[in-house]
């Protein structure tokens, strides 16, 4: 019997974790799970909009994937769910084949999640975690810094109320905004800027207060009382109630082949983001994680999530930090968070009807500000000009050419340096 449990523990690390589970550990998991769950409600909706999906899909993406990761994950504190980087990769990649928000787009995004899950699962089974070494730290830093600017710029229309007709390049967004600034909706702009300021001030005051949820509640209340939506302020509107339903109609081999480049990029970048924060927290807490087991866990979470209307998910930096600080001891904290999301989609979605889109845009802009890694640029300027050049080439290529092209160029540079060094 002990051998069976030991074998199952290798497949499902949660089993081994629970063998010495204590009441104090349970209390920590419940506290952390509730904190992260509350934090992720507005973030999930914001990242769904960033990915070109209806807001409710951000809630769906934080239910089934969290349950599955809790079973397979070797990191005790990693908080899985929607993240800004992956959302940007989704809209940049899938947006080439369908209009964001359309039924075709949603189907392709669900298929992308399935493809990412299958790719990561196979990488984990065949112990191919070493492939992410081709994404060197300078390349990843340059890519994420450029992505932070792209994500921030993409939210300018929601912050200002200006319709930029699908313009995506950062410089084009800035130029068009300057040309059409007279068309900005003053109330929308005040809500957006006020939300950014509110989140920053609350965070400086106390990290334990869910700043995003506070500005969401304030935005909903003020919009309802003063009818801002009648003054041109865009609101979320109706959000469907009920748990995500099981479906397979999006599965298509032809579309899977079409999406393969997008799937490849998301699989590697999302794993890099997840494993980086998982290793950092594990080192701090004094235990080791299994990189290949993490691939299995993330892959399984994406596969299961895809069949229940989830777009691609991974471990997030800020949420994992909050999860750890709030007392998470095991992956049971993720199950608590998932249960909060289940209750939200069952009973609470009508509360978000008057939520201004500018508030969600503000949440995104504040969240991605930390992705711009200027400290790494300064450090490499002093210590390693070769790595700095790699970072800057990836940064400029991503800004000028696009997300997939930028990361592709960065990988090629990394390979070239490995071969010729």
PDB file of N, CA, C and O in Angstrom, residues 167-217:
ATOM      1  N   UNK A 167      -5.739  49.788 -34.547  1.00  0.00           N
ATOM      2  CA  UNK A 167      -4.305  50.069 -34.687  1.00  0.00           C
ATOM      3  C   UNK A 167      -3.550  49.356 -33.564  1.00  0.00           C
ATOM      4  O   UNK A 167      -3.948  49.434 -32.403  1.00  0.00           O
ATOM      5  N   UNK A 168      -2.439  48.665 -33.892  1.00  0.00           N
ATOM      6  CA  UNK A 168      -1.759  47.829 -32.892  1.00  0.00           C
ATOM      7  C   UNK A 168      -0.327  48.238 -32.593  1.00  0.00           C
ATOM      8  O   UNK A 168       0.160  48.021 -31.495  1.00  0.00           O
ATOM      9  N   UNK A 169       0.402  48.771 -33.573  1.00  0.00           N
ATOM     10  CA  UNK A 169       1.790  49.146 -33.324  1.00  0.00           C
ATOM     11  C   UNK A 169       1.856  50.300 -32.332  1.00  0.00           C
ATOM     12  O   UNK A 169       1.049  51.232 -32.408  1.00  0.00           O
ATOM     13  N   UNK A 170       2.820  50.245 -31.411  1.00  0.00           N
ATOM     14  CA  UNK A 170       2.913  51.242 -30.344  1.00  0.00           C
ATOM     15  C   UNK A 170       2.999  52.655 -30.905  1.00  0.00           C
ATOM     16  O   UNK A 170       2.268  53.557 -30.476  1.00  0.00           O
ATOM     17  N   UNK A 171       3.904  52.866 -31.874  1.00  0.00           N
ATOM     18  CA  UNK A 171       4.074  54.220 -32.414  1.00  0.00           C
ATOM     19  C   UNK A 171       2.820  54.707 -33.134  1.00  0.00           C
ATOM     20  O   UNK A 171       2.466  55.884 -33.072  1.00  0.00           O
ATOM     21  N   UNK A 172       2.108  53.781 -33.811  1.00  0.00           N
ATOM     22  CA  UNK A 172       0.861  54.150 -34.495  1.00  0.00           C
ATOM     23  C   UNK A 172      -0.226  54.524 -33.477  1.00  0.00           C
ATOM     24  O   UNK A 172      -0.998  55.471 -33.697  1.00  0.00           O
ATOM     25  N   UNK A 173      -0.282  53.765 -32.376  1.00  0.00           N
ATOM     26  CA  UNK A 173      -1.264  54.059 -31.320  1.00  0.00           C
ATOM     27  C   UNK A 173      -1.027  55.456 -30.749  1.00  0.00           C
ATOM     28  O   UNK A 173      -1.958  56.246 -30.573  1.00  0.00           O
ATOM     29  N   UNK A 174       0.248  55.767 -30.471  1.00  0.00           N
ATOM     30  CA  UNK A 174       0.579  57.073 -29.896  1.00  0.00           C
ATOM     31  C   UNK A 174       0.278  58.210 -30.871  1.00  0.00           C
ATOM     32  O   UNK A 174      -0.266  59.248 -30.474  1.00  0.00           O
ATOM     33  N   UNK A 175       0.598  58.005 -32.148  1.00  0.00           N
ATOM     34  CA  UNK A 175       0.338  59.045 -33.150  1.00  0.00           C
ATOM     35  C   UNK A 175      -1.161  59.274 -33.338  1.00  0.00           C
ATOM     36  O   UNK A 175      -1.626  60.422 -33.384  1.00  0.00           O
ATOM     37  N   UNK A 176      -1.921  58.164 -33.447  1.00  0.00           N
ATOM     38  CA  UNK A 176      -3.367  58.279 -33.643  1.00  0.00           C
ATOM     39  C   UNK A 176      -4.047  58.895 -32.425  1.00  0.00           C
ATOM     40  O   UNK A 176      -4.994  59.677 -32.554  1.00  0.00           O
ATOM     41  N   UNK A 177      -3.556  58.560 -31.250  1.00  0.00           N
ATOM     42  CA  UNK A 177      -4.113  59.140 -30.022  1.00  0.00           C
ATOM     43  C   UNK A 177      -3.888  60.646 -30.001  1.00  0.00           C
ATOM     44  O   UNK A 177      -4.784  61.422 -29.641  1.00  0.00           O
ATOM     45  N   UNK A 178      -2.681  61.064 -30.387  1.00  0.00           N
ATOM     46  CA  UNK A 178      -2.364  62.502 -30.429  1.00  0.00           C
ATOM     47  C   UNK A 178      -3.258  63.228 -31.431  1.00  0.00           C
ATOM     48  O   UNK A 178      -3.734  64.343 -31.175  1.00  0.00           O
ATOM     49  N   UNK A 179      -3.518  62.581 -32.565  1.00  0.00           N
ATOM     50  CA  UNK A 179      -4.356  63.202 -33.604  1.00  0.00           C
ATOM     51  C   UNK A 179      -5.813  63.318 -33.153  1.00  0.00           C
ATOM     52  O   UNK A 179      -6.503  64.283 -33.477  1.00  0.00           O
ATOM     53  N   UNK A 180      -6.277  62.297 -32.404  1.00  0.00           N
ATOM     54  CA  UNK A 180      -7.700  62.241 -32.054  1.00  0.00           C
ATOM     55  C   UNK A 180      -7.965  62.594 -30.589  1.00  0.00           C
ATOM     56  O   UNK A 180      -9.036  62.292 -30.064  1.00  0.00           O
ATOM     57  N   UNK A 181      -7.010  63.232 -29.940  1.00  0.00           N
ATOM     58  CA  UNK A 181      -7.156  63.498 -28.513  1.00  0.00           C
ATOM     59  C   UNK A 181      -8.393  64.330 -28.200  1.00  0.00           C
ATOM     60  O   UNK A 181      -8.972  64.221 -27.112  1.00  0.00           O
ATOM     61  N   UNK A 182      -8.838  65.125 -29.179  1.00  0.00           N
ATOM     62  CA  UNK A 182     -10.043  65.943 -28.969  1.00  0.00           C
ATOM     63  C   UNK A 182     -11.301  65.083 -28.858  1.00  0.00           C
ATOM     64  O   UNK A 182     -12.360  65.558 -28.410  1.00  0.00           O
ATOM     65  N   UNK A 183     -11.202  63.815 -29.292  1.00  0.00           N
ATOM     66  CA  UNK A 183     -12.362  62.921 -29.220  1.00  0.00           C
ATOM     67  C   UNK A 183     -12.397  62.105 -27.917  1.00  0.00           C
ATOM     68  O   UNK A 183     -13.287  61.291 -27.717  1.00  0.00           O
ATOM     69  N   UNK A 184     -11.437  62.338 -27.056  1.00  0.00           N
ATOM     70  CA  UNK A 184     -11.406  61.605 -25.787  1.00  0.00           C
ATOM     71  C   UNK A 184     -12.648  61.908 -24.953  1.00  0.00           C
ATOM     72  O   UNK A 184     -13.187  63.020 -24.983  1.00  0.00           O
ATOM     73  N   UNK A 185     -13.111  60.892 -24.228  1.00  0.00           N
ATOM     74  CA  UNK A 185     -14.273  61.055 -23.353  1.00  0.00           C
ATOM     75  C   UNK A 185     -13.760  61.445 -21.964  1.00  0.00           C
ATOM     76  O   UNK A 185     -13.114  60.625 -21.293  1.00  0.00           O
ATOM     77  N   UNK A 186     -13.999  62.686 -21.527  1.00  0.00           N
ATOM     78  CA  UNK A 186     -13.412  63.167 -20.266  1.00  0.00           C
ATOM     79  C   UNK A 186     -13.684  62.281 -19.060  1.00  0.00           C
ATOM     80  O   UNK A 186     -12.780  62.012 -18.261  1.00  0.00           O
ATOM     81  N   UNK A 187     -14.924  61.810 -18.926  1.00  0.00           N
ATOM     82  CA  UNK A 187     -15.273  60.986 -17.763  1.00  0.00           C
ATOM     83  C   UNK A 187     -14.518  59.655 -17.801  1.00  0.00           C
ATOM     84  O   UNK A 187     -14.014  59.177 -16.775  1.00  0.00           O
ATOM     85  N   UNK A 188     -14.426  59.066 -18.999  1.00  0.00           N
ATOM     86  CA  UNK A 188     -13.671  57.811 -19.152  1.00  0.00           C
ATOM     87  C   UNK A 188     -12.218  58.014 -18.748  1.00  0.00           C
ATOM     88  O   UNK A 188     -11.635  57.192 -18.013  1.00  0.00           O
ATOM     89  N   UNK A 189     -11.626  59.116 -19.209  1.00  0.00           N
ATOM     90  CA  UNK A 189     -10.224  59.415 -18.892  1.00  0.00           C
ATOM     91  C   UNK A 189     -10.027  59.600 -17.384  1.00  0.00           C
ATOM     92  O   UNK A 189      -9.061  59.088 -16.808  1.00  0.00           O
ATOM     93  N   UNK A 190     -10.949  60.298 -16.749  1.00  0.00           N
ATOM     94  CA  UNK A 190     -10.840  60.515 -15.300  1.00  0.00           C
ATOM     95  C   UNK A 190     -10.969  59.195 -14.534  1.00  0.00           C
ATOM     96  O   UNK A 190     -10.253  58.965 -13.554  1.00  0.00           O
ATOM     97  N   UNK A 191     -11.875  58.328 -14.986  1.00  0.00           N
ATOM     98  CA  UNK A 191     -12.036  57.021 -14.336  1.00  0.00           C
ATOM     99  C   UNK A 191     -10.763  56.201 -14.490  1.00  0.00           C
ATOM    100  O   UNK A 191     -10.276  55.579 -13.530  1.00  0.00           O
ATOM    101  N   UNK A 192     -10.195  56.195 -15.692  1.00  0.00           N
ATOM    102  CA  UNK A 192      -8.986  55.418 -15.957  1.00  0.00           C
ATOM    103  C   UNK A 192      -7.794  55.899 -15.146  1.00  0.00           C
ATOM    104  O   UNK A 192      -7.131  55.101 -14.466  1.00  0.00           O
ATOM    105  N   UNK A 193      -7.538  57.204 -15.194  1.00  0.00           N
ATOM    106  CA  UNK A 193      -6.402  57.774 -14.458  1.00  0.00           C
ATOM    107  C   UNK A 193      -6.620  57.641 -12.952  1.00  0.00           C
ATOM    108  O   UNK A 193      -5.699  57.310 -12.191  1.00  0.00           O
ATOM    109  N   UNK A 194      -7.853  57.875 -12.510  1.00  0.00           N
ATOM    110  CA  UNK A 194      -8.175  57.740 -11.089  1.00  0.00           C
ATOM    111  C   UNK A 194      -7.983  56.320 -10.596  1.00  0.00           C
ATOM    112  O   UNK A 194      -7.503  56.095  -9.476  1.00  0.00           O
ATOM    113  N   UNK A 195      -8.319  55.339 -11.452  1.00  0.00           N
ATOM    114  CA  UNK A 195      -8.149  53.927 -11.076  1.00  0.00           C
ATOM    115  C   UNK A 195      -6.671  53.566 -10.961  1.00  0.00           C
ATOM    116  O   UNK A 195      -6.264  52.852 -10.031  1.00  0.00           O
ATOM    117  N   UNK A 196      -5.861  54.054 -11.903  1.00  0.00           N
ATOM    118  CA  UNK A 196      -4.416  53.806 -11.844  1.00  0.00           C
ATOM    119  C   UNK A 196      -3.837  54.383 -10.558  1.00  0.00           C
ATOM    120  O   UNK A 196      -3.093  53.711  -9.828  1.00  0.00           O
ATOM    121  N   UNK A 197      -4.196  55.625 -10.277  1.00  0.00           N
ATOM    122  CA  UNK A 197      -3.696  56.284  -9.061  1.00  0.00           C
ATOM    123  C   UNK A 197      -4.172  55.543  -7.809  1.00  0.00           C
ATOM    124  O   UNK A 197      -3.401  55.347  -6.854  1.00  0.00           O
ATOM    125  N   UNK A 198      -5.438  55.107  -7.828  1.00  0.00           N
ATOM    126  CA  UNK A 198      -5.990  54.396  -6.674  1.00  0.00           C
ATOM    127  C   UNK A 198      -5.267  53.096  -6.400  1.00  0.00           C
ATOM    128  O   UNK A 198      -4.934  52.788  -5.235  1.00  0.00           O
ATOM    129  N   UNK A 199      -5.003  52.322  -7.447  1.00  0.00           N
ATOM    130  CA  UNK A 199      -4.308  51.041  -7.277  1.00  0.00           C
ATOM    131  C   UNK A 199      -2.906  51.253  -6.705  1.00  0.00           C
ATOM    132  O   UNK A 199      -2.485  50.571  -5.767  1.00  0.00           O
ATOM    133  N   UNK A 200      -2.187  52.231  -7.268  1.00  0.00           N
ATOM    134  CA  UNK A 200      -0.814  52.501  -6.822  1.00  0.00           C
ATOM    135  C   UNK A 200      -0.792  52.956  -5.363  1.00  0.00           C
ATOM    136  O   UNK A 200       0.017  52.480  -4.555  1.00  0.00           O
ATOM    137  N   UNK A 201      -1.689  53.868  -5.008  1.00  0.00           N
ATOM    138  CA  UNK A 201      -1.717  54.402  -3.639  1.00  0.00           C
ATOM    139  C   UNK A 201      -2.097  53.328  -2.625  1.00  0.00           C
ATOM    140  O   UNK A 201      -1.510  53.250  -1.539  1.00  0.00           O
ATOM    141  N   UNK A 202      -3.081  52.496  -2.969  1.00  0.00           N
ATOM    142  CA  UNK A 202      -3.504  51.432  -2.050  1.00  0.00           C
ATOM    143  C   UNK A 202      -2.377  50.425  -1.848  1.00  0.00           C
ATOM    144  O   UNK A 202      -2.123  49.972  -0.735  1.00  0.00           O
ATOM    145  N   UNK A 203      -1.662  50.087  -2.941  1.00  0.00           N
ATOM    146  CA  UNK A 203      -0.537  49.153  -2.831  1.00  0.00           C
ATOM    147  C   UNK A 203       0.560  49.705  -1.935  1.00  0.00           C
ATOM    148  O   UNK A 203       1.185  48.966  -1.167  1.00  0.00           O
ATOM    149  N   UNK A 204       0.823  51.005  -2.056  1.00  0.00           N
ATOM    150  CA  UNK A 204       1.858  51.615  -1.213  1.00  0.00           C
ATOM    151  C   UNK A 204       1.434  51.633   0.253  1.00  0.00           C
ATOM    152  O   UNK A 204       2.280  51.528   1.149  1.00  0.00           O
ATOM    153  N   UNK A 205       0.150  51.768   0.480  1.00  0.00           N
ATOM    154  CA  UNK A 205      -0.363  51.812   1.844  1.00  0.00           C
ATOM    155  C   UNK A 205      -0.315  50.422   2.478  1.00  0.00           C
ATOM    156  O   UNK A 205       0.153  50.239   3.594  1.00  0.00           O
ATOM    157  N   UNK A 206      -0.835  49.409   1.724  1.00  0.00           N
ATOM    158  CA  UNK A 206      -0.846  48.044   2.253  1.00  0.00           C
ATOM    159  C   UNK A 206      -0.979  47.036   1.115  1.00  0.00           C
ATOM    160  O   UNK A 206      -1.908  47.122   0.311  1.00  0.00           O
ATOM    161  N   UNK A 207      -0.037  46.087   1.061  1.00  0.00           N
ATOM    162  CA  UNK A 207      -0.086  45.041   0.034  1.00  0.00           C
ATOM    163  C   UNK A 207      -1.185  44.018   0.298  1.00  0.00           C
ATOM    164  O   UNK A 207      -1.545  43.248  -0.592  1.00  0.00           O
ATOM    165  N   UNK A 208      -1.702  44.012   1.504  1.00  0.00           N
ATOM    166  CA  UNK A 208      -2.713  43.012   1.863  1.00  0.00           C
ATOM    167  C   UNK A 208      -4.113  43.387   1.380  1.00  0.00           C
ATOM    168  O   UNK A 208      -5.002  42.555   1.330  1.00  0.00           O
ATOM    169  N   UNK A 209      -4.309  44.647   1.040  1.00  0.00           N
ATOM    170  CA  UNK A 209      -5.618  45.089   0.548  1.00  0.00           C
ATOM    171  C   UNK A 209      -5.714  44.810  -0.951  1.00  0.00           C
ATOM    172  O   UNK A 209      -4.813  45.185  -1.705  1.00  0.00           O
ATOM    173  N   UNK A 210      -6.776  44.136  -1.427  1.00  0.00           N
ATOM    174  CA  UNK A 210      -6.919  43.854  -2.864  1.00  0.00           C
ATOM    175  C   UNK A 210      -7.244  45.136  -3.632  1.00  0.00           C
ATOM    176  O   UNK A 210      -8.418  45.462  -3.857  1.00  0.00           O
ATOM    177  N   UNK A 211      -6.205  45.867  -4.001  1.00  0.00           N
ATOM    178  CA  UNK A 211      -6.379  47.203  -4.600  1.00  0.00           C
ATOM    179  C   UNK A 211      -7.238  47.171  -5.857  1.00  0.00           C
ATOM    180  O   UNK A 211      -8.076  48.057  -6.069  1.00  0.00           O
ATOM    181  N   UNK A 212      -7.021  46.147  -6.708  1.00  0.00           N
ATOM    182  CA  UNK A 212      -7.807  46.062  -7.941  1.00  0.00           C
ATOM    183  C   UNK A 212      -9.294  45.913  -7.642  1.00  0.00           C
ATOM    184  O   UNK A 212     -10.147  46.538  -8.293  1.00  0.00           O
ATOM    185  N   UNK A 213      -9.608  45.091  -6.644  1.00  0.00           N
ATOM    186  CA  UNK A 213     -11.019  44.882  -6.296  1.00  0.00           C
ATOM    187  C   UNK A 213     -11.634  46.149  -5.715  1.00  0.00           C
ATOM    188  O   UNK A 213     -12.811  46.439  -5.955  1.00  0.00           O
ATOM    189  N   UNK A 214     -10.838  46.925  -4.994  1.00  0.00           N
ATOM    190  CA  UNK A 214     -11.337  48.180  -4.414  1.00  0.00           C
ATOM    191  C   UNK A 214     -11.733  49.162  -5.529  1.00  0.00           C
ATOM    192  O   UNK A 214     -12.813  49.761  -5.487  1.00  0.00           O
ATOM    193  N   UNK A 215     -10.855  49.326  -6.532  1.00  0.00           N
ATOM    194  CA  UNK A 215     -11.178  50.270  -7.616  1.00  0.00           C
ATOM    195  C   UNK A 215     -12.304  49.732  -8.487  1.00  0.00           C
ATOM    196  O   UNK A 215     -13.092  50.518  -9.043  1.00  0.00           O
ATOM    197  N   UNK A 216     -12.408  48.412  -8.605  1.00  0.00           N
ATOM    198  CA  UNK A 216     -13.535  47.831  -9.341  1.00  0.00           C
ATOM    199  C   UNK A 216     -14.844  48.161  -8.636  1.00  0.00           C
ATOM    200  O   UNK A 216     -15.815  48.606  -9.263  1.00  0.00           O
ATOM    201  N   UNK A 217     -14.886  47.959  -7.325  1.00  0.00           N
ATOM    202  CA  UNK A 217     -16.094  48.257  -6.551  1.00  0.00           C
ATOM    203  C   UNK A 217     -16.442  49.739  -6.634  1.00  0.00           C
ATOM    204  O   UNK A 217     -17.614  50.110  -6.821  1.00  0.00           O
TER     205      UNK A 217
END
